[in-house]
Each structure stands twice: as structure tokens, then as C-alpha cells.
mmCIF file of C-alpha atoms and ligand atoms in Angstrom:
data_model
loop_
_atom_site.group_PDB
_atom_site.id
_atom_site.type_symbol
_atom_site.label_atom_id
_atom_site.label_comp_id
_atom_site.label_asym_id
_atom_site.label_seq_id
_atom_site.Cartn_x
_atom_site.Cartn_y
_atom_site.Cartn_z
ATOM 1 C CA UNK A 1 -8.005 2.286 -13.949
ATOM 2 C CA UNK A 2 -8.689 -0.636 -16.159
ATOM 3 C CA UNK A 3 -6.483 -3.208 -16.342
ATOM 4 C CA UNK A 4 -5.502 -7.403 -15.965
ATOM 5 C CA UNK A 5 -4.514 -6.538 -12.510
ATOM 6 C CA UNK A 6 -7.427 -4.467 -10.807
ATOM 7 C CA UNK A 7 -7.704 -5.105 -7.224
ATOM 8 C CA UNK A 8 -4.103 -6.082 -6.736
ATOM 9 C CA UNK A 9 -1.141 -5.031 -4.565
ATOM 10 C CA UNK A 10 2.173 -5.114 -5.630
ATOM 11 C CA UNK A 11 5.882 -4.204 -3.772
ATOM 12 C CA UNK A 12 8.504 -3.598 -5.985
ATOM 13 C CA UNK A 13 12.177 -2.783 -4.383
ATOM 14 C CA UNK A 14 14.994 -0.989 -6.829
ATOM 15 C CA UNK A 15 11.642 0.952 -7.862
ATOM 16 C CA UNK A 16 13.662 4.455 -8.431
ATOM 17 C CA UNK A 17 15.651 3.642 -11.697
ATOM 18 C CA UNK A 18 15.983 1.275 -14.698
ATOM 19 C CA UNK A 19 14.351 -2.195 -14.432
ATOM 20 C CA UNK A 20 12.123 -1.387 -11.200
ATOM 21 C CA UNK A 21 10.753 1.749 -12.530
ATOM 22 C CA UNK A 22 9.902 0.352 -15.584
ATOM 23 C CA UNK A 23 7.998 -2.782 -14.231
ATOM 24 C CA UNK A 24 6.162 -0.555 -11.690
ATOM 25 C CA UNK A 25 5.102 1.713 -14.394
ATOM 26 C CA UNK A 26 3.669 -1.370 -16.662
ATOM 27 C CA UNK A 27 1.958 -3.321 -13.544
ATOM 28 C CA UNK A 28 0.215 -0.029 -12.695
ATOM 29 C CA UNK A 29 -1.068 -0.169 -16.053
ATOM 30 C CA UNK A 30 -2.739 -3.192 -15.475
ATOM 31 C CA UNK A 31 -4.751 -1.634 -12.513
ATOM 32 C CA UNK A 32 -2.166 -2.547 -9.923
ATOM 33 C CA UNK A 33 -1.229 -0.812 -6.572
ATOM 34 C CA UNK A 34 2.028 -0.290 -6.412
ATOM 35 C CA UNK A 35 4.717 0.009 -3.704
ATOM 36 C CA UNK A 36 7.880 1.561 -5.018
ATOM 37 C CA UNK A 37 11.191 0.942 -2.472
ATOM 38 C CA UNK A 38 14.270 2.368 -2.882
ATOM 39 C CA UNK A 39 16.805 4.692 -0.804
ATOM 40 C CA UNK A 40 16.546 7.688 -3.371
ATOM 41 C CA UNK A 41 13.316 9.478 -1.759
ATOM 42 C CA UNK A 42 13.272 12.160 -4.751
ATOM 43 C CA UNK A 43 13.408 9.738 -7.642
ATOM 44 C CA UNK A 44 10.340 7.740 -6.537
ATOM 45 C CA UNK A 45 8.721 10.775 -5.548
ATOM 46 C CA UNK A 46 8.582 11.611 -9.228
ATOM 47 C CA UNK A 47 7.529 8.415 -10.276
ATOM 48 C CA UNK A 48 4.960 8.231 -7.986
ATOM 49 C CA UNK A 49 3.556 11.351 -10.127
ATOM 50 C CA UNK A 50 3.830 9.602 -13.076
ATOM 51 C CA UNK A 51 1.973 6.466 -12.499
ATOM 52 C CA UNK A 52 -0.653 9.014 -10.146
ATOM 53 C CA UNK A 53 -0.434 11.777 -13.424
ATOM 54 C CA UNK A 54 -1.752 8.127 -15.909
ATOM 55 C CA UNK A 55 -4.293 7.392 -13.588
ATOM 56 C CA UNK A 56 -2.550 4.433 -11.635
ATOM 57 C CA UNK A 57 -1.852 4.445 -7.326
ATOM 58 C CA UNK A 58 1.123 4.408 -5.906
ATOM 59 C CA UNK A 59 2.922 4.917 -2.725
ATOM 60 C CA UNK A 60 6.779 5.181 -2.135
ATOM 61 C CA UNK A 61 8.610 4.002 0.847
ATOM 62 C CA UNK A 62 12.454 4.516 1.439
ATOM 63 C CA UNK A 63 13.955 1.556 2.469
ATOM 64 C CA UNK A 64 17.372 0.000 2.801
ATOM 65 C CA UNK A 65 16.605 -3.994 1.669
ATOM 66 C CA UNK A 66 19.928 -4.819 3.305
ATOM 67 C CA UNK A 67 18.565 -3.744 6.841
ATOM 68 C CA UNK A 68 15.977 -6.884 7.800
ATOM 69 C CA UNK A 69 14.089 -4.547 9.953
ATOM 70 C CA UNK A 70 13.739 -2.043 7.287
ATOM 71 C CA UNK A 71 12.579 -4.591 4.672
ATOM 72 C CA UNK A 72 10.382 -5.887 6.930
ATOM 73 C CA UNK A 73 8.683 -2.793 8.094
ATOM 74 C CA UNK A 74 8.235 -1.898 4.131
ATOM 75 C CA UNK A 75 6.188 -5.405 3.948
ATOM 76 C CA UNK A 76 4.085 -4.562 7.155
ATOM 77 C CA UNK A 77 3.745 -0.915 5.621
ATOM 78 C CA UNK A 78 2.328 -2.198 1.974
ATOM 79 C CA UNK A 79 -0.158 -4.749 3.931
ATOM 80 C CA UNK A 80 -1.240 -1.677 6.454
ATOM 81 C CA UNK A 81 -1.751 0.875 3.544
ATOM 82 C CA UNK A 82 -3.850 -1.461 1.355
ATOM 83 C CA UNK A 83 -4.828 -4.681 3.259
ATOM 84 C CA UNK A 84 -2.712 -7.108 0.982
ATOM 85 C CA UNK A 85 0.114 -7.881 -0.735
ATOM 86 C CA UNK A 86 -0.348 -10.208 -4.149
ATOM 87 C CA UNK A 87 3.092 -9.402 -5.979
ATOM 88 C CA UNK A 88 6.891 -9.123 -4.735
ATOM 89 C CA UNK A 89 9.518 -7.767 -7.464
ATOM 90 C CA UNK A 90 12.437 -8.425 -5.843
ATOM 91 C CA UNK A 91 14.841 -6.194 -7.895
ATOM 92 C CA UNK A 92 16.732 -3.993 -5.910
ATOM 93 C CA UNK A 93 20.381 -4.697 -7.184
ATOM 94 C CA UNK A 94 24.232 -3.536 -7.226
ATOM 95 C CA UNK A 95 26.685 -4.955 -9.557
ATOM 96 C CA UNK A 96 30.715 -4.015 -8.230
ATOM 97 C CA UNK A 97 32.485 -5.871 -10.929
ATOM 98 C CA UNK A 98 36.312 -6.438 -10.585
ATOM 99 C CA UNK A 99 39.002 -9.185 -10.160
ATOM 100 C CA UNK A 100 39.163 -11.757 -7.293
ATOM 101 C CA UNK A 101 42.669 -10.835 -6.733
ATOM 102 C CA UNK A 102 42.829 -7.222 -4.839
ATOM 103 C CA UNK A 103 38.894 -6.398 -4.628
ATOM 104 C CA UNK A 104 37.286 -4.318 -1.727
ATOM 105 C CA UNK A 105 35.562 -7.012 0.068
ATOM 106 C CA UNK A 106 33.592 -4.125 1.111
ATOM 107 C CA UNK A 107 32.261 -4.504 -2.474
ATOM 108 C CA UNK A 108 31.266 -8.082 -1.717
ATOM 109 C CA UNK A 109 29.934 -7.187 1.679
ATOM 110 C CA UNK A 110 27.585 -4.627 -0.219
ATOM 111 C CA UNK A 111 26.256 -7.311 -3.181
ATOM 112 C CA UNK A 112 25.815 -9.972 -0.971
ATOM 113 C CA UNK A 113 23.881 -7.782 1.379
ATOM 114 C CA UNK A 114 21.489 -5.936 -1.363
ATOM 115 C CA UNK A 115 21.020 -8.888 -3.917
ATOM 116 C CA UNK A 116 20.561 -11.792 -1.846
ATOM 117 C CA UNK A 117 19.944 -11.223 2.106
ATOM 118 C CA UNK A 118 17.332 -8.027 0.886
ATOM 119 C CA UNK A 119 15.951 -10.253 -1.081
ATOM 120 C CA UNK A 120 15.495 -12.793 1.547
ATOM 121 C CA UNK A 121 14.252 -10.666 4.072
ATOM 122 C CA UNK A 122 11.561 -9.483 2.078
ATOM 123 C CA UNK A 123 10.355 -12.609 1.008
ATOM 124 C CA UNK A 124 10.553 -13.889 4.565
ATOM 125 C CA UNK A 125 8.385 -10.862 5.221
ATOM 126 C CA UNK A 126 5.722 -11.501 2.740
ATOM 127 C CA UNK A 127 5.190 -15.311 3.037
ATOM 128 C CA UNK A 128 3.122 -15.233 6.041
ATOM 129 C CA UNK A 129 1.068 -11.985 4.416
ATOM 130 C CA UNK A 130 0.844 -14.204 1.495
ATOM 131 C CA UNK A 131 -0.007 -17.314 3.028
ATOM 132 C CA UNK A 132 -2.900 -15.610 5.304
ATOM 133 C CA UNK A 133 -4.301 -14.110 2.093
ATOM 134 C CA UNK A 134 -4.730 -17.623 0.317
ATOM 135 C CA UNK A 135 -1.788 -17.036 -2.188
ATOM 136 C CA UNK A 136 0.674 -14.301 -3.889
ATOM 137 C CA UNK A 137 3.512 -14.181 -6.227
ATOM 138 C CA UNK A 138 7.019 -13.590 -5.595
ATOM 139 C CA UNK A 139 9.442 -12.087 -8.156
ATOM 140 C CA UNK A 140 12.802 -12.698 -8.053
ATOM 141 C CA UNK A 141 15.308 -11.117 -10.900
ATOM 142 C CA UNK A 142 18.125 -12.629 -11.008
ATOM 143 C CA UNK A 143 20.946 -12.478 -14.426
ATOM 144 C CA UNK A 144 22.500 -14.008 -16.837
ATOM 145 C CA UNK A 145 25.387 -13.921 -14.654
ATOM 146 C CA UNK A 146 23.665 -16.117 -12.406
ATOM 147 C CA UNK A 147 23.784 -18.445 -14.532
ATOM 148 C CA UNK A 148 27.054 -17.960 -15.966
ATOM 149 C CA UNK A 149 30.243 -16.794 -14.011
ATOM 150 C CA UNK A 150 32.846 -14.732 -15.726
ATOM 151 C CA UNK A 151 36.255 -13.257 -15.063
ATOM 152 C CA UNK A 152 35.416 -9.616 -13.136
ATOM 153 C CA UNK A 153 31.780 -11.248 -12.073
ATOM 154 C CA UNK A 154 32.157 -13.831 -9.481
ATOM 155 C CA UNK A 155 30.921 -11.971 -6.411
ATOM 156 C CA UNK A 156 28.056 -10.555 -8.493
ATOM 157 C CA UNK A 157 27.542 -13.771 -10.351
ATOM 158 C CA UNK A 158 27.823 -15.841 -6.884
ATOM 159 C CA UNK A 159 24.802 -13.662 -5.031
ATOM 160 C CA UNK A 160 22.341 -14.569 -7.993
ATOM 161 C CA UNK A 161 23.726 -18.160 -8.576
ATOM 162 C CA UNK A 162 22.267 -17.745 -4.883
ATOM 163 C CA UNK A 163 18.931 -15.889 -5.646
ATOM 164 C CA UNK A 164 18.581 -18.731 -8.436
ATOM 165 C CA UNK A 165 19.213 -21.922 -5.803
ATOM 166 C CA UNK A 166 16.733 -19.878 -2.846
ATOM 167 C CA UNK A 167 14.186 -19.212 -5.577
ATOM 168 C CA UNK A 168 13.744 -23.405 -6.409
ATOM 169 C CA UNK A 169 13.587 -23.894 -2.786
ATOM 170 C CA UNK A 170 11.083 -21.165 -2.613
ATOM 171 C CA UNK A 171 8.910 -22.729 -4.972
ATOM 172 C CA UNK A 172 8.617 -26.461 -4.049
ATOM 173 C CA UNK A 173 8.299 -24.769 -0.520
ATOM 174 C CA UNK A 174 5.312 -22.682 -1.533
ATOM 175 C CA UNK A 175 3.132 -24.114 -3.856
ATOM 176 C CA UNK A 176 0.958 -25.898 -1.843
ATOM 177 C CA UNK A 177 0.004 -22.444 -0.455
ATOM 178 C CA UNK A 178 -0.646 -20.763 -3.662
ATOM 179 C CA UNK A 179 2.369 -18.705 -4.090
ATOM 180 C CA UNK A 180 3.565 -18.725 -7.702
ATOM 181 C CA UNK A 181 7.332 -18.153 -7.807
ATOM 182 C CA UNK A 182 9.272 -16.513 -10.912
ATOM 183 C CA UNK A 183 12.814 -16.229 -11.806
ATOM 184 C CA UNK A 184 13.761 -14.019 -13.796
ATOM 185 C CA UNK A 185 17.157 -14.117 -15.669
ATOM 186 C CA UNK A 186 17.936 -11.044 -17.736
ATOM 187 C CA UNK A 187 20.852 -10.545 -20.453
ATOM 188 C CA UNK A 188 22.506 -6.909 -20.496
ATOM 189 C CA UNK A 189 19.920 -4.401 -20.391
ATOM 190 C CA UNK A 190 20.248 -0.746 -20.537
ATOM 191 C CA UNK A 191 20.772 1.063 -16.903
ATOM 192 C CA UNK A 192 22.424 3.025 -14.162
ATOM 193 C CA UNK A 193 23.895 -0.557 -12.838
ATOM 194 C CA UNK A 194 27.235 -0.579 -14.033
ATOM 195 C CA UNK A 195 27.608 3.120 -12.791
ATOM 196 C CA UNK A 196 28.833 1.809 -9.532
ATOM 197 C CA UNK A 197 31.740 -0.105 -10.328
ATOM 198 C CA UNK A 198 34.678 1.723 -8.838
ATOM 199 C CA UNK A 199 37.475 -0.872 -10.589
ATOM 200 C CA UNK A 200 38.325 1.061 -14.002
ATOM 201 C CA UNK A 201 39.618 -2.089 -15.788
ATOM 202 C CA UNK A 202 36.376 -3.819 -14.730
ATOM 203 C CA UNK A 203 34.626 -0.956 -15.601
ATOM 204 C CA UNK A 204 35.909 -0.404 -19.094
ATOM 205 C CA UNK A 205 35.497 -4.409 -19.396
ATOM 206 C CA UNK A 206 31.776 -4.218 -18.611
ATOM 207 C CA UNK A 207 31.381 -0.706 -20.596
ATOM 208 C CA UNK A 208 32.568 -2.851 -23.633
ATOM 209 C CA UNK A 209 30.773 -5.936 -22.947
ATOM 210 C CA UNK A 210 27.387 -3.631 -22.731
ATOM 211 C CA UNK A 211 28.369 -1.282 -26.273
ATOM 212 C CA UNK A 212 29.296 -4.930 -28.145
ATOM 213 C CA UNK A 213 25.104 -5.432 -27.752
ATOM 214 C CA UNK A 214 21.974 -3.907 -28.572
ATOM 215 C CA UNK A 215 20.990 -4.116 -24.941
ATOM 216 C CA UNK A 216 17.378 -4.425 -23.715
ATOM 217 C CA UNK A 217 15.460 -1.605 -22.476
ATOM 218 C CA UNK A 218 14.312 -1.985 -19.233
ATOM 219 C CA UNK A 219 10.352 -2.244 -20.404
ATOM 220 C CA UNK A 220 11.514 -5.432 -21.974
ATOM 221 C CA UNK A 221 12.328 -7.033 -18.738
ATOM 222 C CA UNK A 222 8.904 -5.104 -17.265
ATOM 223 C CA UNK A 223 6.886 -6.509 -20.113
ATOM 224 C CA UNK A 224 8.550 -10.347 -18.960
ATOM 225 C CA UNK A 225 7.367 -9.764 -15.476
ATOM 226 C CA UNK A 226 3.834 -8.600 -16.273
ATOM 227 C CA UNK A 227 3.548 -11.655 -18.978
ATOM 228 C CA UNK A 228 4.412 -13.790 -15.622
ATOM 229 C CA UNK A 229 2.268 -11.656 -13.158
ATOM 230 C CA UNK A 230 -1.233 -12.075 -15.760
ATOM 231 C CA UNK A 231 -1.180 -15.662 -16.295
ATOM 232 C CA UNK A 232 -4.322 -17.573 -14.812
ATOM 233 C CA UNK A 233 -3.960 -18.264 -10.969
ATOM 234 C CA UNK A 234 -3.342 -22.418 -11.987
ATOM 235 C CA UNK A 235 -0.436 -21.365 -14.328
ATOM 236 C CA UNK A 236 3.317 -20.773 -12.077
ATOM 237 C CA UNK A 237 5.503 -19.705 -14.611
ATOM 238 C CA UNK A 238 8.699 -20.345 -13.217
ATOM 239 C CA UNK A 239 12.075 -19.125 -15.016
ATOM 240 C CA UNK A 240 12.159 -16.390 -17.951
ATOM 241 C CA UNK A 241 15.835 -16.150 -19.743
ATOM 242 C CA UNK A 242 15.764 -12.681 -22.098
ATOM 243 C CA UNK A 243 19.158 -11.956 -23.605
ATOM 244 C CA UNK A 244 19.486 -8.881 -26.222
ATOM 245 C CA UNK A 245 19.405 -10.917 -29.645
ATOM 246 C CA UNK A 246 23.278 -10.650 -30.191
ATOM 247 C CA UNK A 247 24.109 -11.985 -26.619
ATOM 248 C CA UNK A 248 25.524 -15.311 -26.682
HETATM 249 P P1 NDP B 301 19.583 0.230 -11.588
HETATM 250 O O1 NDP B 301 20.878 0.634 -10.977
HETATM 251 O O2 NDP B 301 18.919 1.154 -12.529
HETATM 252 O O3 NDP B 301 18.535 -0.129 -10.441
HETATM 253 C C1 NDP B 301 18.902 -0.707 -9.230
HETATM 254 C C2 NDP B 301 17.814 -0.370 -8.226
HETATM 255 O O4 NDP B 301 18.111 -1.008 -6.976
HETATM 256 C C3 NDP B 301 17.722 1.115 -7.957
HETATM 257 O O5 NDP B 301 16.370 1.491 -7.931
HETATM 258 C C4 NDP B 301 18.342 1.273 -6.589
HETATM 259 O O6 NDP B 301 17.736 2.349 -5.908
HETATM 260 C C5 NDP B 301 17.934 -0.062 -5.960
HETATM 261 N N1 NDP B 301 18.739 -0.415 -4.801
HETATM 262 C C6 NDP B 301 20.068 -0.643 -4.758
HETATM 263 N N2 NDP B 301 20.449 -0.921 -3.516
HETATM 264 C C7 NDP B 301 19.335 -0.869 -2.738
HETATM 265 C C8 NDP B 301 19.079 -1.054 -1.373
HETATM 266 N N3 NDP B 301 20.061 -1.366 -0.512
HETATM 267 N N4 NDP B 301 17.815 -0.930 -0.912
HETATM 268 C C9 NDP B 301 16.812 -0.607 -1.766
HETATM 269 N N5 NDP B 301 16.985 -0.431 -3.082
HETATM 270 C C10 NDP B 301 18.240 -0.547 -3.562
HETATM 271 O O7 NDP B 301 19.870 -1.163 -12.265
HETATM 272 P P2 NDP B 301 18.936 -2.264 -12.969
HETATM 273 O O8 NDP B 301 17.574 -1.769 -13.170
HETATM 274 O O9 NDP B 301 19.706 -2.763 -14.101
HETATM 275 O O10 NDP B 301 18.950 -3.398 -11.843
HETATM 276 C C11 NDP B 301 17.781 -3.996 -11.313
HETATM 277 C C12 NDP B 301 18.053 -5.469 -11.101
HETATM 278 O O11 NDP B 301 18.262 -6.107 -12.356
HETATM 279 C C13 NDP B 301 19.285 -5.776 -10.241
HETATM 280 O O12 NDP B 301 18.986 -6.824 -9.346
HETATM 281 C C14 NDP B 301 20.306 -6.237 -11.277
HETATM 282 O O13 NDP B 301 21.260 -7.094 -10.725
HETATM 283 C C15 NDP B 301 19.401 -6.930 -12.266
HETATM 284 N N6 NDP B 301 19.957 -7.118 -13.608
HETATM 285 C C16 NDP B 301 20.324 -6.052 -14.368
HETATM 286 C C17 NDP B 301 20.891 -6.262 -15.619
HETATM 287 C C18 NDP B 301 21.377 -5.148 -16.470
HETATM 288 O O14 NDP B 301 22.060 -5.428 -17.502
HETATM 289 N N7 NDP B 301 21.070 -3.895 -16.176
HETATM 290 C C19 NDP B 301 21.045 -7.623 -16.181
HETATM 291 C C20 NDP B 301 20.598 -8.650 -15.286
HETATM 292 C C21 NDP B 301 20.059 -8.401 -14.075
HETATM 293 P P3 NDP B 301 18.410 3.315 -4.831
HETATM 294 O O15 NDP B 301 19.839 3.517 -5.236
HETATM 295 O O16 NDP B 301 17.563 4.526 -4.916
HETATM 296 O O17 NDP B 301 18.254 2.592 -3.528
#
């Protein structure tokens, strides 16, 4: 495998569908190792024979990112099977959308869990990996909605207002160790995400929001990451906004 990215190692979580599939397929273009994460063992079992079937490496784990000893064991497990761990995509993601007024806090429970504590946990599993190894580069996706807050979105919009404030910290945290830190803020992009929301106003709402766009395909957001990901070591790119053209 040829490649930008020879040599490295890379952990993405959400790996199994839409934006996480798509970014591990493109870094294990550029010669990356990959570590797809996810709970659905049979759809990263086929994209592990993809990226294997075009000449890339892969290996899938099932985690839960919610569970800290789960996403830390995934960490441990990438660093075991290959000795490092350059790259963190922290994608793994659930969107619940619905009014304020009469929601399942469950629902909240569940967002806040996945979006923001899994992605803490795994970045407090991979700074010491990273900082032993001389440097890394953490991933963080984030939304549009986390940087604007809408009727139906404030839970959802709240845990990556969150992901936005712990990925600053992150950075003027890090740098000093050679860990590059990127935010990344996509617009509506084309997925299984809004499949989960169980409110049907807030349902149709989003449903409409989505069809009033061209959305993104998820390689746009993978091509984003792997811009970020191949820049030279001295070069910390550290937000990326992409919004579908007609998306305010
Ligand atoms: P998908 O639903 O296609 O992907 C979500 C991924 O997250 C799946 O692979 C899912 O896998 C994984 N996941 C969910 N919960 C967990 C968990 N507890 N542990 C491990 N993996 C989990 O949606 P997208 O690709 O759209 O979403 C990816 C990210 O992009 C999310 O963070 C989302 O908020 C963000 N985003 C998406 C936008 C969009 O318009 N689609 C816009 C802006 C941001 P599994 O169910 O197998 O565990």
C-alpha cells in the first residue's frame, strides 16, 4: 500500500456506517492502519473486507464508547495489535432530536453518554499512548449544531457545544507534546443518523430540514479529515466548518 500515511495507526469509533466508514476507507488509502469501533460486529466485519479486498489493513473491535472501560480497552487493544496509535477519529455519534418540553431524558442520558463522555474516554485513553510515542492527532467531529442550537436540538446541540469547548482545552493542553488537535464541524450530511429519532414531529422536522439541502456525502467529511490528517507534522489544523452549499 502506497500512500501519505504509510507506517501509521489510526482508531476510528462510529466506523460501521456513514461518516466513520467513509473516513476509514480514505485514511486506509493513504497507507494507514486502521481500527474500526463500533457495536455492529457484522457491519465492520464487511468493511474490514473492503479496505483488506483494496489492499489496505484493518482490524475491527466492538466497543461500546459510552462504557470507559470498554473505550479504554479498544485504545490498549489498537497500541497491542500494532505498537502505536498516531490518529483518533472520534466520531461515534447519536442524534435523538425532539422538544425540551416532554423528552425521554433517557434520550439525553444516551447523547450525552456516546457524543461527549465516549469521546472523552478515548481521548483520555490515547494521550498517554500519544505522549510516550512523541506525538499523535486527535479527531474530534463535532456539528453545525454545535455551533448553533435550534428548537428540537438542544440536547444534541449541547453535547457538541461540549465536544467543541473540551477540544480547545485539548489543544492548548497538548501541543507542547506534539498532539495536533482537529475539530471538525459538519453541515447535514447524508446518513443513518437521523434514523434514531423516536419523536415523529422532530423527526419529520429533521427529515425536512435534511430534503431542503443537497446534503454532503459522507466522503466529503472523510476527504476534510484526511486533508487535516496529511498536513506536515509543524502544521495543527485546528477547526474545519463544511456545510452543503445551500445550508445557511
Ligand atoms: P451514522 O449513524 O451513520 O454513524 C454513527 C456511528 O456511530 C455508527 O457507526 C454507530 O455504530 C456509531 N456509534 C453510535 N453509538 C455508539 C457507541 N455507543 N459506541 C460505539 N459506536 C457507536 O451517522 P453519521 O455518520 O452521520 O455520524 C457520525 C458523526 O457525525 C456523529 O458524531 C454525528 O453527530 C456527526 N455529524 C453528523 C452529521 C450528519 O448530518 N449526518 C452532521 C454533523 C455531525 P454502531 O451503531 O454500530 O455502534
Amino acid at each position: 500500500m502506497t500512500g501519505k500515511l504509510v507506517g501509521k495507526v489510526a482508531l476510528v469509533t462510529g466506523a460501521s456506517s456513514g461518516i466513520g466508514e467513509a473516513t476509514a476507507i480514505a485514511i486506509a488509502q493513504e497507507g494507514v492502519s486502521v481500527v474500526l469501533v463500533a457495536r455492529r460486529a457484522d457491519r465492520l466485519e464487511k468493511l474490514l473486507r473492503h479496505i483488506s479486498d483494496n489492499g489496505g489493513q484493518a482490524i475491527s473491535i466492538v466497543a461500546d464508547v459510552a462504557d470507559e472501560m470498554q473505550a479504554h480497552d479498544m485504545l490498549h487493544k489498537a497500541h497491542t495489535q500494532w505498537g502505536r496509535v498516531d490518529i483518533l477519529v472520534n466520531n461515534a455519534g447519536v442524534m435523538q432530536l425532539g422538544l425540551i418540553d416532554g423528552a425521554n431524558t433517557e434520550e439525553w442520558r444516551s447523547m450525552i453518554n456516546i457524543n461527549f463522555l465516549g469521546l472523552m474516554y478515548a481521548t483520555h485513553a490515547a494521550l498517554p499512548i500519544m505522549k510516550a510515542q512523541g506525538g499523535g492527532h486527535i479527531i474530534n467531529i463535532s456539528s453545525t449544531a454545535g455551533l448553533e442550537a435550534n428548537a428540537n436540538t438542544a440536547v444534541y446541540s449541547a453535547t457538541k457545544f461540549a465536544v467543541g469547548a473540551f477540544t480547545e482545552a485539548l489543544r492548548k493542553e497538548n501541543h507542547s507534546h506534539k498532539i495536533r488537535v482537529t475539530l471538525i464541524e459538519p453541515g447535514a450530511v447524508a446518513t443513518e443518523l437521523g434514523a434514531q429519532i423516536t419523536d415523529p414531529e422532530a423527526k419529520a422536522w429533521a427529515e425536512a430540514w435534511i430534503q431542503s439541502k443537497t446534503p454532503l456525502a459522507s466522503e466529503d467529511i472523510a476527504a476534510a479529515i484526511v486533508y487535516a490528517v496529511t498536513q506536515p507534522p509543524h502544521v495543527n489544523v485546528n477547526e474545519i466548518v463544511v456545510r452543503p452549499i445551500d445550508q445557511q
